[in-house]
PDB file of N, CA, C and O in Angstrom:
ATOM      1  N   UNK F   1      72.513  87.270 108.384  1.00 44.00           N
ATOM      2  CA  UNK F   1      73.577  88.260 108.334  1.00 44.00           C
ATOM      3  C   UNK F   1      73.911  88.590 106.896  1.00 44.00           C
ATOM      4  O   UNK F   1      73.738  87.784 106.008  1.00 44.00           O
ATOM      5  N   UNK F   2      74.461  89.716 106.719  1.00 47.00           N
ATOM      6  CA  UNK F   2      74.802  90.213 105.387  1.00 47.00           C
ATOM      7  C   UNK F   2      76.111  89.615 104.905  1.00 47.00           C
ATOM      8  O   UNK F   2      76.983  89.238 105.685  1.00 47.00           O
ATOM      9  N   UNK F   3      76.270  89.538 103.583  1.00 46.00           N
ATOM     10  CA  UNK F   3      77.523  89.062 103.006  1.00 46.00           C
ATOM     11  C   UNK F   3      78.665  90.005 103.340  1.00 46.00           C
ATOM     12  O   UNK F   3      79.819  89.622 103.296  1.00 46.00           O
ATOM     13  N   UNK F   4      78.353  91.246 103.698  1.00 49.00           N
ATOM     14  CA  UNK F   4      79.385  92.229 104.002  1.00 49.00           C
ATOM     15  C   UNK F   4      79.900  92.101 105.430  1.00 49.00           C
ATOM     16  O   UNK F   4      80.770  92.842 105.832  1.00 49.00           O
ATOM     17  N   UNK F   5      79.399  91.153 106.198  1.00 61.00           N
ATOM     18  CA  UNK F   5      79.839  91.003 107.575  1.00 61.00           C
ATOM     19  C   UNK F   5      81.342  90.734 107.638  1.00 61.00           C
ATOM     20  O   UNK F   5      81.871  89.982 106.826  1.00 61.00           O
ATOM     21  N   UNK F   6      82.033  91.343 108.566  1.00 76.00           N
ATOM     22  CA  UNK F   6      83.477  91.097 108.677  1.00 76.00           C
ATOM     23  C   UNK F   6      83.790  89.661 109.089  1.00 76.00           C
ATOM     24  O   UNK F   6      84.910  89.206 108.917  1.00 76.00           O
ATOM     25  N   UNK F   7      82.801  88.922 109.588  1.00 86.00           N
ATOM     26  CA  UNK F   7      83.047  87.534 109.971  1.00 86.00           C
ATOM     27  C   UNK F   7      83.497  86.688 108.782  1.00 86.00           C
ATOM     28  O   UNK F   7      84.205  85.709 108.950  1.00 86.00           O
ATOM     29  N   UNK F   8      83.078  87.055 107.587  1.00 92.00           N
ATOM     30  CA  UNK F   8      83.424  86.284 106.385  1.00 92.00           C
ATOM     31  C   UNK F   8      84.180  87.130 105.371  1.00 92.00           C
ATOM     32  O   UNK F   8      84.137  86.853 104.166  1.00 92.00           O
ATOM     33  N   UNK F   9      84.866  88.138 105.816  1.00 91.00           N
ATOM     34  CA  UNK F   9      85.717  88.987 104.975  1.00 91.00           C
ATOM     35  C   UNK F   9      84.980  89.613 103.796  1.00 91.00           C
ATOM     36  O   UNK F   9      85.592  89.999 102.819  1.00 91.00           O
ATOM     37  N   UNK F  10      83.656  89.658 103.857  1.00 91.00           N
ATOM     38  CA  UNK F  10      82.881  90.212 102.759  1.00 91.00           C
ATOM     39  C   UNK F  10      82.787  89.285 101.553  1.00 91.00           C
ATOM     40  O   UNK F  10      82.310  89.674 100.500  1.00 91.00           O
ATOM     41  N   UNK F  11      83.245  88.032 101.724  1.00 92.00           N
ATOM     42  CA  UNK F  11      83.260  87.077 100.611  1.00 92.00           C
ATOM     43  C   UNK F  11      82.440  85.831 100.911  1.00 92.00           C
ATOM     44  O   UNK F  11      82.686  84.770 100.335  1.00 92.00           O
ATOM     45  N   UNK F  12      81.476  85.950 101.806  1.00 91.00           N
ATOM     46  CA  UNK F  12      80.653  84.797 102.151  1.00 91.00           C
ATOM     47  C   UNK F  12      79.532  85.185 103.082  1.00 91.00           C
ATOM     48  O   UNK F  12      79.378  86.344 103.450  1.00 91.00           O
ATOM     49  N   UNK F  13      78.742  84.185 103.463  1.00 89.00           N
ATOM     50  CA  UNK F  13      77.593  84.382 104.342  1.00 89.00           C
ATOM     51  C   UNK F  13      77.797  83.555 105.602  1.00 89.00           C
ATOM     52  O   UNK F  13      78.146  82.372 105.524  1.00 89.00           O
ATOM     53  N   UNK F  14      77.582  84.144 106.745  1.00 89.00           N
ATOM     54  CA  UNK F  14      77.726  83.470 108.027  1.00 89.00           C
ATOM     55  C   UNK F  14      76.390  82.854 108.386  1.00 89.00           C
ATOM     56  O   UNK F  14      75.443  83.553 108.720  1.00 89.00           O
ATOM     57  N   UNK F  15      76.298  81.513 108.287  1.00 83.00           N
ATOM     58  CA  UNK F  15      75.027  80.845 108.542  1.00 83.00           C
ATOM     59  C   UNK F  15      75.246  79.373 108.837  1.00 83.00           C
ATOM     60  O   UNK F  15      76.308  78.827 108.546  1.00 83.00           O
ATOM     61  N   UNK F  16      74.218  78.699 109.383  1.00 76.00           N
ATOM     62  CA  UNK F  16      74.309  77.239 109.528  1.00 76.00           C
ATOM     63  C   UNK F  16      74.229  76.604 108.143  1.00 76.00           C
ATOM     64  O   UNK F  16      73.832  77.259 107.176  1.00 76.00           O
ATOM     65  N   UNK F  17      74.594  75.333 108.060  1.00 69.00           N
ATOM     66  CA  UNK F  17      74.618  74.669 106.758  1.00 69.00           C
ATOM     67  C   UNK F  17      73.233  74.612 106.126  1.00 69.00           C
ATOM     68  O   UNK F  17      73.075  74.893 104.951  1.00 69.00           O
ATOM     69  N   UNK F  18      72.237  74.226 106.873  1.00 60.00           N
ATOM     70  CA  UNK F  18      70.858  74.161 106.407  1.00 60.00           C
ATOM     71  C   UNK F  18      69.950  74.734 107.485  1.00 60.00           C
ATOM     72  O   UNK F  18      70.360  74.856 108.633  1.00 60.00           O
ATOM     73  N   UNK F  19      68.725  75.047 107.161  1.00 60.00           N
ATOM     74  CA  UNK F  19      67.807  75.490 108.217  1.00 60.00           C
ATOM     75  C   UNK F  19      67.715  74.445 109.330  1.00 60.00           C
ATOM     76  O   UNK F  19      67.796  73.247 109.071  1.00 60.00           O
ATOM     77  N   UNK F  20      67.574  74.893 110.545  1.00 58.00           N
ATOM     78  CA  UNK F  20      67.563  74.006 111.705  1.00 58.00           C
ATOM     79  C   UNK F  20      66.588  72.846 111.583  1.00 58.00           C
ATOM     80  O   UNK F  20      66.832  71.755 112.073  1.00 58.00           O
ATOM     81  N   UNK F  21      65.466  73.035 110.940  1.00 60.00           N
ATOM     82  CA  UNK F  21      64.446  71.997 110.849  1.00 60.00           C
ATOM     83  C   UNK F  21      64.972  70.731 110.159  1.00 60.00           C
ATOM     84  O   UNK F  21      64.438  69.650 110.367  1.00 60.00           O
ATOM     85  N   UNK F  22      66.031  70.844 109.352  1.00 61.00           N
ATOM     86  CA  UNK F  22      66.549  69.697 108.621  1.00 61.00           C
ATOM     87  C   UNK F  22      67.550  68.870 109.419  1.00 61.00           C
ATOM     88  O   UNK F  22      67.926  67.793 108.983  1.00 61.00           O
ATOM     89  N   UNK F  23      68.010  69.359 110.564  1.00 58.00           N
ATOM     90  CA  UNK F  23      69.041  68.657 111.314  1.00 58.00           C
ATOM     91  C   UNK F  23      68.457  67.716 112.341  1.00 58.00           C
ATOM     92  O   UNK F  23      67.510  68.051 113.035  1.00 58.00           O
ATOM     93  N   UNK F  24      69.053  66.546 112.481  1.00 62.00           N
ATOM     94  CA  UNK F  24      68.643  65.674 113.584  1.00 62.00           C
ATOM     95  C   UNK F  24      69.090  66.296 114.904  1.00 62.00           C
ATOM     96  O   UNK F  24      70.063  67.050 114.946  1.00 62.00           O
ATOM     97  N   UNK F  25      68.417  65.984 115.945  1.00 64.00           N
ATOM     98  CA  UNK F  25      68.732  66.547 117.260  1.00 64.00           C
ATOM     99  C   UNK F  25      70.128  66.177 117.740  1.00 64.00           C
ATOM    100  O   UNK F  25      70.721  66.887 118.528  1.00 64.00           O
ATOM    101  N   UNK F  26      70.677  65.073 117.248  1.00 64.00           N
ATOM    102  CA  UNK F  26      72.002  64.641 117.704  1.00 64.00           C
ATOM    103  C   UNK F  26      73.139  65.178 116.834  1.00 64.00           C
ATOM    104  O   UNK F  26      74.237  64.651 116.830  1.00 64.00           O
ATOM    105  N   UNK F  27      72.890  66.246 116.060  1.00 62.00           N
ATOM    106  CA  UNK F  27      73.930  66.838 115.211  1.00 62.00           C
ATOM    107  C   UNK F  27      74.082  68.330 115.500  1.00 62.00           C
ATOM    108  O   UNK F  27      73.951  69.160 114.611  1.00 62.00           O
ATOM    109  N   UNK F  28      74.399  68.701 116.745  1.00 60.00           N
ATOM    110  CA  UNK F  28      74.490  70.128 117.083  1.00 60.00           C
ATOM    111  C   UNK F  28      75.606  70.859 116.344  1.00 60.00           C
ATOM    112  O   UNK F  28      75.508  72.051 116.100  1.00 60.00           O
ATOM    113  N   UNK F  29      76.678  70.140 115.929  1.00 60.00           N
ATOM    114  CA  UNK F  29      77.773  70.812 115.227  1.00 60.00           C
ATOM    115  C   UNK F  29      77.316  71.382 113.886  1.00 60.00           C
ATOM    116  O   UNK F  29      77.891  72.340 113.387  1.00 60.00           O
ATOM    117  N   UNK F  30      76.287  70.818 113.290  1.00 62.00           N
ATOM    118  CA  UNK F  30      75.796  71.326 112.014  1.00 62.00           C
ATOM    119  C   UNK F  30      74.910  72.547 112.198  1.00 62.00           C
ATOM    120  O   UNK F  30      74.601  73.241 111.247  1.00 62.00           O
ATOM    121  N   UNK F  31      74.508  72.801 113.417  1.00 66.00           N
ATOM    122  CA  UNK F  31      73.673  73.973 113.696  1.00 66.00           C
ATOM    123  C   UNK F  31      74.507  75.216 113.978  1.00 66.00           C
ATOM    124  O   UNK F  31      73.997  76.315 114.009  1.00 66.00           O
ATOM    125  N   UNK F  32      75.795  75.026 114.180  1.00 77.00           N
ATOM    126  CA  UNK F  32      76.680  76.145 114.486  1.00 77.00           C
ATOM    127  C   UNK F  32      76.961  76.936 113.209  1.00 77.00           C
ATOM    128  O   UNK F  32      77.448  76.380 112.228  1.00 77.00           O
ATOM    129  N   UNK F  33      76.656  78.228 113.197  1.00 84.00           N
ATOM    130  CA  UNK F  33      76.934  79.023 111.989  1.00 84.00           C
ATOM    131  C   UNK F  33      78.428  79.099 111.687  1.00 84.00           C
ATOM    132  O   UNK F  33      79.252  79.219 112.593  1.00 84.00           O
ATOM    133  N   UNK F  34      78.765  78.991 110.422  1.00 86.00           N
ATOM    134  CA  UNK F  34      80.131  79.157 109.925  1.00 86.00           C
ATOM    135  C   UNK F  34      80.050  79.948 108.627  1.00 86.00           C
ATOM    136  O   UNK F  34      78.965  80.160 108.085  1.00 86.00           O
ATOM    137  N   UNK F  35      81.191  80.358 108.121  1.00 90.00           N
ATOM    138  CA  UNK F  35      81.206  81.091 106.856  1.00 90.00           C
ATOM    139  C   UNK F  35      80.978  80.136 105.693  1.00 90.00           C
ATOM    140  O   UNK F  35      81.657  79.122 105.579  1.00 90.00           O
ATOM    141  N   UNK F  36      80.045  80.475 104.834  1.00 88.00           N
ATOM    142  CA  UNK F  36      79.779  79.759 103.581  1.00 88.00           C
ATOM    143  C   UNK F  36      80.311  80.670 102.484  1.00 88.00           C
ATOM    144  O   UNK F  36      79.729  81.706 102.193  1.00 88.00           O
ATOM    145  N   UNK F  37      81.446  80.309 101.921  1.00 89.00           N
ATOM    146  CA  UNK F  37      82.163  81.191 100.994  1.00 89.00           C
ATOM    147  C   UNK F  37      81.519  81.250  99.615  1.00 89.00           C
ATOM    148  O   UNK F  37      80.998  80.261  99.111  1.00 89.00           O
ATOM    149  N   UNK F  38      81.598  82.432  99.013  1.00 89.00           N
ATOM    150  CA  UNK F  38      81.166  82.607  97.631  1.00 89.00           C
ATOM    151  C   UNK F  38      82.190  81.919  96.728  1.00 89.00           C
ATOM    152  O   UNK F  38      83.344  81.728  97.119  1.00 89.00           O
ATOM    153  N   UNK F  39      81.794  81.545  95.501  1.00 84.00           N
ATOM    154  CA  UNK F  39      82.742  80.913  94.578  1.00 84.00           C
ATOM    155  C   UNK F  39      83.999  81.762  94.405  1.00 84.00           C
ATOM    156  O   UNK F  39      83.930  82.983  94.283  1.00 84.00           O
ATOM    157  N   UNK F  40      85.132  81.077  94.439  1.00 84.00           N
ATOM    158  CA  UNK F  40      86.412  81.757  94.253  1.00 84.00           C
ATOM    159  C   UNK F  40      87.107  82.104  95.551  1.00 84.00           C
ATOM    160  O   UNK F  40      88.229  82.595  95.537  1.00 84.00           O
ATOM    161  N   UNK F  41      86.453  81.827  96.696  1.00 89.00           N
ATOM    162  CA  UNK F  41      87.053  82.128  97.998  1.00 89.00           C
ATOM    163  C   UNK F  41      86.993  80.895  98.883  1.00 89.00           C
ATOM    164  O   UNK F  41      86.104  80.057  98.757  1.00 89.00           O
ATOM    165  N   UNK F  42      87.947  80.787  99.797  1.00 90.00           N
ATOM    166  CA  UNK F  42      87.995  79.676 100.722  1.00 90.00           C
ATOM    167  C   UNK F  42      88.619  80.158 102.030  1.00 90.00           C
ATOM    168  O   UNK F  42      89.037  81.306 102.137  1.00 90.00           O
ATOM    169  N   UNK F  43      88.706  79.269 103.002  1.00 92.00           N
ATOM    170  CA  UNK F  43      89.253  79.606 104.308  1.00 92.00           C
ATOM    171  C   UNK F  43      88.152  79.703 105.342  1.00 92.00           C
ATOM    172  O   UNK F  43      86.979  79.853 105.009  1.00 92.00           O
ATOM    173  N   UNK F  44      88.524  79.620 106.601  1.00 92.00           N
ATOM    174  CA  UNK F  44      87.545  79.658 107.688  1.00 92.00           C
ATOM    175  C   UNK F  44      86.703  80.920 107.657  1.00 92.00           C
ATOM    176  O   UNK F  44      85.528  80.912 108.029  1.00 92.00           O
ATOM    177  N   UNK F  45      87.272  82.014 107.200  1.00 93.00           N
ATOM    178  CA  UNK F  45      86.554  83.290 107.114  1.00 93.00           C
ATOM    179  C   UNK F  45      86.495  83.822 105.674  1.00 93.00           C
ATOM    180  O   UNK F  45      86.358  85.014 105.461  1.00 93.00           O
ATOM    181  N   UNK F  46      86.622  82.912 104.715  1.00 93.00           N
ATOM    182  CA  UNK F  46      86.573  83.271 103.287  1.00 93.00           C
ATOM    183  C   UNK F  46      87.618  84.319 102.934  1.00 93.00           C
ATOM    184  O   UNK F  46      87.427  85.126 102.030  1.00 93.00           O
ATOM    185  N   UNK F  47      88.737  84.259 103.623  1.00 93.00           N
ATOM    186  CA  UNK F  47      89.774  85.280 103.456  1.00 93.00           C
ATOM    187  C   UNK F  47      90.756  84.967 102.334  1.00 93.00           C
ATOM    188  O   UNK F  47      91.572  85.806 101.972  1.00 93.00           O
ATOM    189  N   UNK F  48      90.698  83.779 101.753  1.00 92.00           N
ATOM    190  CA  UNK F  48      91.658  83.374 100.734  1.00 92.00           C
ATOM    191  C   UNK F  48      91.018  83.467  99.347  1.00 92.00           C
ATOM    192  O   UNK F  48      90.028  82.811  99.059  1.00 92.00           O
ATOM    193  N   UNK F  49      91.595  84.300  98.488  1.00 90.00           N
ATOM    194  CA  UNK F  49      91.177  84.386  97.086  1.00 90.00           C
ATOM    195  C   UNK F  49      91.848  83.218  96.368  1.00 90.00           C
ATOM    196  O   UNK F  49      93.072  83.148  96.280  1.00 90.00           O
ATOM    197  N   UNK F  50      91.056  82.284  95.881  1.00 84.00           N
ATOM    198  CA  UNK F  50      91.599  81.065  95.297  1.00 84.00           C
ATOM    199  C   UNK F  50      92.469  81.316  94.075  1.00 84.00           C
ATOM    200  O   UNK F  50      93.305  80.486  93.730  1.00 84.00           O
ATOM    201  N   UNK F  51      92.305  82.447  93.427  1.00 80.00           N
ATOM    202  CA  UNK F  51      93.147  82.768  92.280  1.00 80.00           C
ATOM    203  C   UNK F  51      94.544  83.214  92.700  1.00 80.00           C
ATOM    204  O   UNK F  51      95.445  83.285  91.866  1.00 80.00           O
ATOM    205  N   UNK F  52      94.731  83.511  93.982  1.00 85.00           N
ATOM    206  CA  UNK F  52      96.025  83.984  94.468  1.00 85.00           C
ATOM    207  C   UNK F  52      96.911  82.875  95.020  1.00 85.00           C
ATOM    208  O   UNK F  52      98.086  83.105  95.280  1.00 85.00           O
ATOM    209  N   UNK F  53      96.353  81.680  95.229  1.00 83.00           N
ATOM    210  CA  UNK F  53      97.124  80.580  95.821  1.00 83.00           C
ATOM    211  C   UNK F  53      96.892  79.298  95.025  1.00 83.00           C
ATOM    212  O   UNK F  53      95.758  78.891  94.815  1.00 83.00           O
ATOM    213  N   UNK F  54      97.956  78.672  94.593  1.00 74.00           N
ATOM    214  CA  UNK F  54      97.823  77.487  93.741  1.00 74.00           C
ATOM    215  C   UNK F  54      97.236  76.295  94.490  1.00 74.00           C
ATOM    216  O   UNK F  54      96.546  75.474  93.892  1.00 74.00           O
ATOM    217  N   UNK F  55      97.475  76.158  95.794  1.00 79.00           N
ATOM    218  CA  UNK F  55      96.978  75.006  96.534  1.00 79.00           C
ATOM    219  C   UNK F  55      95.459  74.977  96.638  1.00 79.00           C
ATOM    220  O   UNK F  55      94.875  73.936  96.913  1.00 79.00           O
ATOM    221  N   UNK F  56      94.797  76.093  96.385  1.00 77.00           N
ATOM    222  CA  UNK F  56      93.343  76.142  96.531  1.00 77.00           C
ATOM    223  C   UNK F  56      92.607  75.752  95.254  1.00 77.00           C
ATOM    224  O   UNK F  56      91.414  75.576  95.266  1.00 77.00           O
ATOM    225  N   UNK F  57      93.322  75.604  94.146  1.00 69.00           N
ATOM    226  CA  UNK F  57      92.670  75.287  92.876  1.00 69.00           C
ATOM    227  C   UNK F  57      92.293  73.817  92.804  1.00 69.00           C
ATOM    228  O   UNK F  57      93.040  72.951  93.228  1.00 69.00           O
ATOM    229  N   UNK F  58      91.140  73.574  92.225  1.00 79.00           N
ATOM    230  CA  UNK F  58      90.664  72.211  92.072  1.00 79.00           C
ATOM    231  C   UNK F  58      90.084  72.034  90.682  1.00 79.00           C
ATOM    232  O   UNK F  58      88.927  71.725  90.501  1.00 79.00           O
ATOM    233  N   UNK F  59      90.892  72.245  89.677  1.00 87.00           N
ATOM    234  CA  UNK F  59      90.437  72.079  88.295  1.00 87.00           C
ATOM    235  C   UNK F  59      90.728  70.655  87.819  1.00 87.00           C
ATOM    236  O   UNK F  59      91.719  70.045  88.219  1.00 87.00           O
ATOM    237  N   UNK F  60      89.887  70.167  86.930  1.00 89.00           N
ATOM    238  CA  UNK F  60      90.033  68.828  86.378  1.00 89.00           C
ATOM    239  C   UNK F  60      91.378  68.718  85.662  1.00 89.00           C
ATOM    240  O   UNK F  60      91.715  69.542  84.803  1.00 89.00           O
ATOM    241  N   UNK F  61      92.151  67.716  86.049  1.00 91.00           N
ATOM    242  CA  UNK F  61      93.471  67.443  85.442  1.00 91.00           C
ATOM    243  C   UNK F  61      94.375  68.667  85.387  1.00 91.00           C
ATOM    244  O   UNK F  61      95.236  68.772  84.517  1.00 91.00           O
ATOM    245  N   UNK F  62      94.181  69.591  86.305  1.00 88.00           N
ATOM    246  CA  UNK F  62      94.978  70.828  86.319  1.00 88.00           C
ATOM    247  C   UNK F  62      94.984  71.510  84.956  1.00 88.00           C
ATOM    248  O   UNK F  62      95.996  72.054  84.510  1.00 88.00           O
ATOM    249  N   UNK F  63      93.858  71.432  84.264  1.00 93.00           N
ATOM    250  CA  UNK F  63      93.660  72.054  82.938  1.00 93.00           C
ATOM    251  C   UNK F  63      94.613  71.489  81.884  1.00 93.00           C
ATOM    252  O   UNK F  63      94.865  72.122  80.867  1.00 93.00           O
ATOM    253  N   UNK F  64      95.135  70.291  82.138  1.00 94.00           N
ATOM    254  CA  UNK F  64      96.019  69.589  81.185  1.00 94.00           C
ATOM    255  C   UNK F  64      97.200  70.437  80.730  1.00 94.00           C
ATOM    256  O   UNK F  64      97.718  70.259  79.625  1.00 94.00           O
ATOM    257  N   UNK F  65      97.621  71.375  81.553  1.00 93.00           N
ATOM    258  CA  UNK F  65      98.727  72.290  81.231  1.00 93.00           C
ATOM    259  C   UNK F  65      98.446  73.102  79.969  1.00 93.00           C
ATOM    260  O   UNK F  65      99.354  73.583  79.308  1.00 93.00           O
ATOM    261  N   UNK F  66      97.148  73.274  79.654  1.00 95.00           N
ATOM    262  CA  UNK F  66      96.768  74.039  78.459  1.00 95.00           C
ATOM    263  C   UNK F  66      95.802  75.166  78.804  1.00 95.00           C
ATOM    264  O   UNK F  66      95.080  75.652  77.941  1.00 95.00           O
ATOM    265  N   UNK F  67      95.791  75.550  80.060  1.00 95.00           N
ATOM    266  CA  UNK F  67      94.906  76.617  80.482  1.00 95.00           C
ATOM    267  C   UNK F  67      95.209  77.040  81.900  1.00 95.00           C
ATOM    268  O   UNK F  67      96.130  76.522  82.531  1.00 95.00           O
ATOM    269  N   UNK F  68      94.426  77.960  82.391  1.00 91.00           N
ATOM    270  CA  UNK F  68      94.619  78.500  83.734  1.00 91.00           C
ATOM    271  C   UNK F  68      93.370  78.229  84.557  1.00 91.00           C
ATOM    272  O   UNK F  68      92.255  78.405  84.082  1.00 91.00           O
ATOM    273  N   UNK F  69      93.569  77.778  85.790  1.00 86.00           N
ATOM    274  CA  UNK F  69      92.460  77.483  86.694  1.00 86.00           C
ATOM    275  C   UNK F  69      91.985  78.777  87.354  1.00 86.00           C
ATOM    276  O   UNK F  69      92.741  79.433  88.057  1.00 86.00           O
ATOM    277  N   UNK F  70      90.754  79.164  87.089  1.00 82.00           N
ATOM    278  CA  UNK F  70      90.158  80.375  87.652  1.00 82.00           C
ATOM    279  C   UNK F  70      88.850  79.996  88.327  1.00 82.00           C
ATOM    280  O   UNK F  70      87.948  79.473  87.671  1.00 82.00           O
ATOM    281  N   UNK F  71      88.749  80.243  89.615  1.00 77.00           N
ATOM    282  CA  UNK F  71      87.534  79.915  90.374  1.00 77.00           C
ATOM    283  C   UNK F  71      87.124  78.461  90.160  1.00 77.00           C
ATOM    284  O   UNK F  71      85.953  78.139  89.999  1.00 77.00           O
ATOM    285  N   UNK F  72      88.099  77.554  90.097  1.00 82.00           N
ATOM    286  CA  UNK F  72      87.878  76.115  89.942  1.00 82.00           C
ATOM    287  C   UNK F  72      87.310  75.727  88.587  1.00 82.00           C
ATOM    288  O   UNK F  72      86.723  74.660  88.443  1.00 82.00           O
ATOM    289  N   UNK F  73      87.485  76.553  87.588  1.00 89.00           N
ATOM    290  CA  UNK F  73      87.068  76.262  86.217  1.00 89.00           C
ATOM    291  C   UNK F  73      88.242  76.585  85.303  1.00 89.00           C
ATOM    292  O   UNK F  73      88.897  77.613  85.466  1.00 89.00           O
ATOM    293  N   UNK F  74      88.502  75.713  84.329  1.00 93.00           N
ATOM    294  CA  UNK F  74      89.605  75.952  83.399  1.00 93.00           C
ATOM    295  C   UNK F  74      89.274  77.058  82.404  1.00 93.00           C
ATOM    296  O   UNK F  74      88.214  77.042  81.785  1.00 93.00           O
ATOM    297  N   UNK F  75      90.182  78.009  82.267  1.00 94.00           N
ATOM    298  CA  UNK F  75      90.128  79.019  81.211  1.00 94.00           C
ATOM    299  C   UNK F  75      91.183  78.569  80.208  1.00 94.00           C
ATOM    300  O   UNK F  75      92.379  78.767  80.405  1.00 94.00           O
ATOM    301  N   UNK F  76      90.729  77.911  79.159  1.00 96.00           N
ATOM    302  CA  UNK F  76      91.636  77.260  78.201  1.00 96.00           C
ATOM    303  C   UNK F  76      92.355  78.263  77.305  1.00 96.00           C
ATOM    304  O   UNK F  76      91.800  79.292  76.918  1.00 96.00           O
ATOM    305  N   UNK F  77      93.593  77.909  76.950  1.00 96.00           N
ATOM    306  CA  UNK F  77      94.376  78.690  75.992  1.00 96.00           C
ATOM    307  C   UNK F  77      93.760  78.499  74.602  1.00 96.00           C
ATOM    308  O   UNK F  77      93.042  77.524  74.351  1.00 96.00           O
ATOM    309  N   UNK F  78      94.051  79.428  73.699  1.00 96.00           N
ATOM    310  CA  UNK F  78      93.557  79.322  72.317  1.00 96.00           C
ATOM    311  C   UNK F  78      93.932  77.956  71.742  1.00 96.00           C
ATOM    312  O   UNK F  78      95.062  77.499  71.888  1.00 96.00           O
ATOM    313  N   UNK F  79      92.974  77.315  71.095  1.00 95.00           N
ATOM    314  CA  UNK F  79      93.200  76.022  70.485  1.00 95.00           C
ATOM    315  C   UNK F  79      92.881  74.852  71.391  1.00 95.00           C
ATOM    316  O   UNK F  79      92.911  73.698  70.959  1.00 95.00           O
ATOM    317  N   UNK F  80      92.574  75.106  72.649  1.00 95.00           N
ATOM    318  CA  UNK F  80      92.201  74.049  73.598  1.00 95.00           C
ATOM    319  C   UNK F  80      90.781  74.317  74.068  1.00 95.00           C
ATOM    320  O   UNK F  80      90.321  75.440  74.134  1.00 95.00           O
ATOM    321  N   UNK F  81      90.095  73.247  74.435  1.00 94.00           N
ATOM    322  CA  UNK F  81      88.733  73.397  74.929  1.00 94.00           C
ATOM    323  C   UNK F  81      88.379  72.170  75.768  1.00 94.00           C
ATOM    324  O   UNK F  81      89.135  71.234  75.887  1.00 94.00           O
ATOM    325  N   UNK F  82      87.221  72.222  76.347  1.00 95.00           N
ATOM    326  CA  UNK F  82      86.748  71.127  77.192  1.00 95.00           C
ATOM    327  C   UNK F  82      86.901  71.460  78.657  1.00 95.00           C
ATOM    328  O   UNK F  82      87.550  72.439  79.029  1.00 95.00           O
ATOM    329  N   UNK F  83      86.316  70.628  79.488  1.00 94.00           N
ATOM    330  CA  UNK F  83      86.331  70.873  80.922  1.00 94.00           C
ATOM    331  C   UNK F  83      87.760  70.888  81.480  1.00 94.00           C
ATOM    332  O   UNK F  83      88.053  71.561  82.453  1.00 94.00           O
ATOM    333  N   UNK F  84      88.675  70.155  80.814  1.00 95.00           N
ATOM    334  CA  UNK F  84      90.066  70.137  81.257  1.00 95.00           C
ATOM    335  C   UNK F  84      91.050  70.623  80.190  1.00 95.00           C
ATOM    336  O   UNK F  84      92.240  70.361  80.263  1.00 95.00           O
ATOM    337  N   UNK F  85      90.543  71.332  79.188  1.00 96.00           N
ATOM    338  CA  UNK F  85      91.361  71.905  78.107  1.00 96.00           C
ATOM    339  C   UNK F  85      92.122  70.862  77.305  1.00 96.00           C
ATOM    340  O   UNK F  85      93.090  71.172  76.632  1.00 96.00           O
ATOM    341  N   UNK F  86      91.695  69.617  77.352  1.00 92.00           N
ATOM    342  CA  UNK F  86      92.404  68.574  76.610  1.00 92.00           C
ATOM    343  C   UNK F  86      91.914  68.502  75.177  1.00 92.00           C
ATOM    344  O   UNK F  86      92.520  67.938  74.331  1.00 92.00           O
TER     345      UNK F  86
END
């Protein structure tokens, strides 16, 4: 299916986790297609823009209060650097 499918709000791909050949026969739940969200989106249908909701951010040390979490990566303020802006 296309990334533009309404099943994933246009922000992901509706597919199983891996090709069927990789799953054991006793794991049918992994064969069920679900939305696989593009970076920066989350939710069952990729409907949540992670930059719009603070609970969805997962930046290291919350960017040490010296930067802004964007798509789960710290965008450090001037004078700060590193994975967590420390």
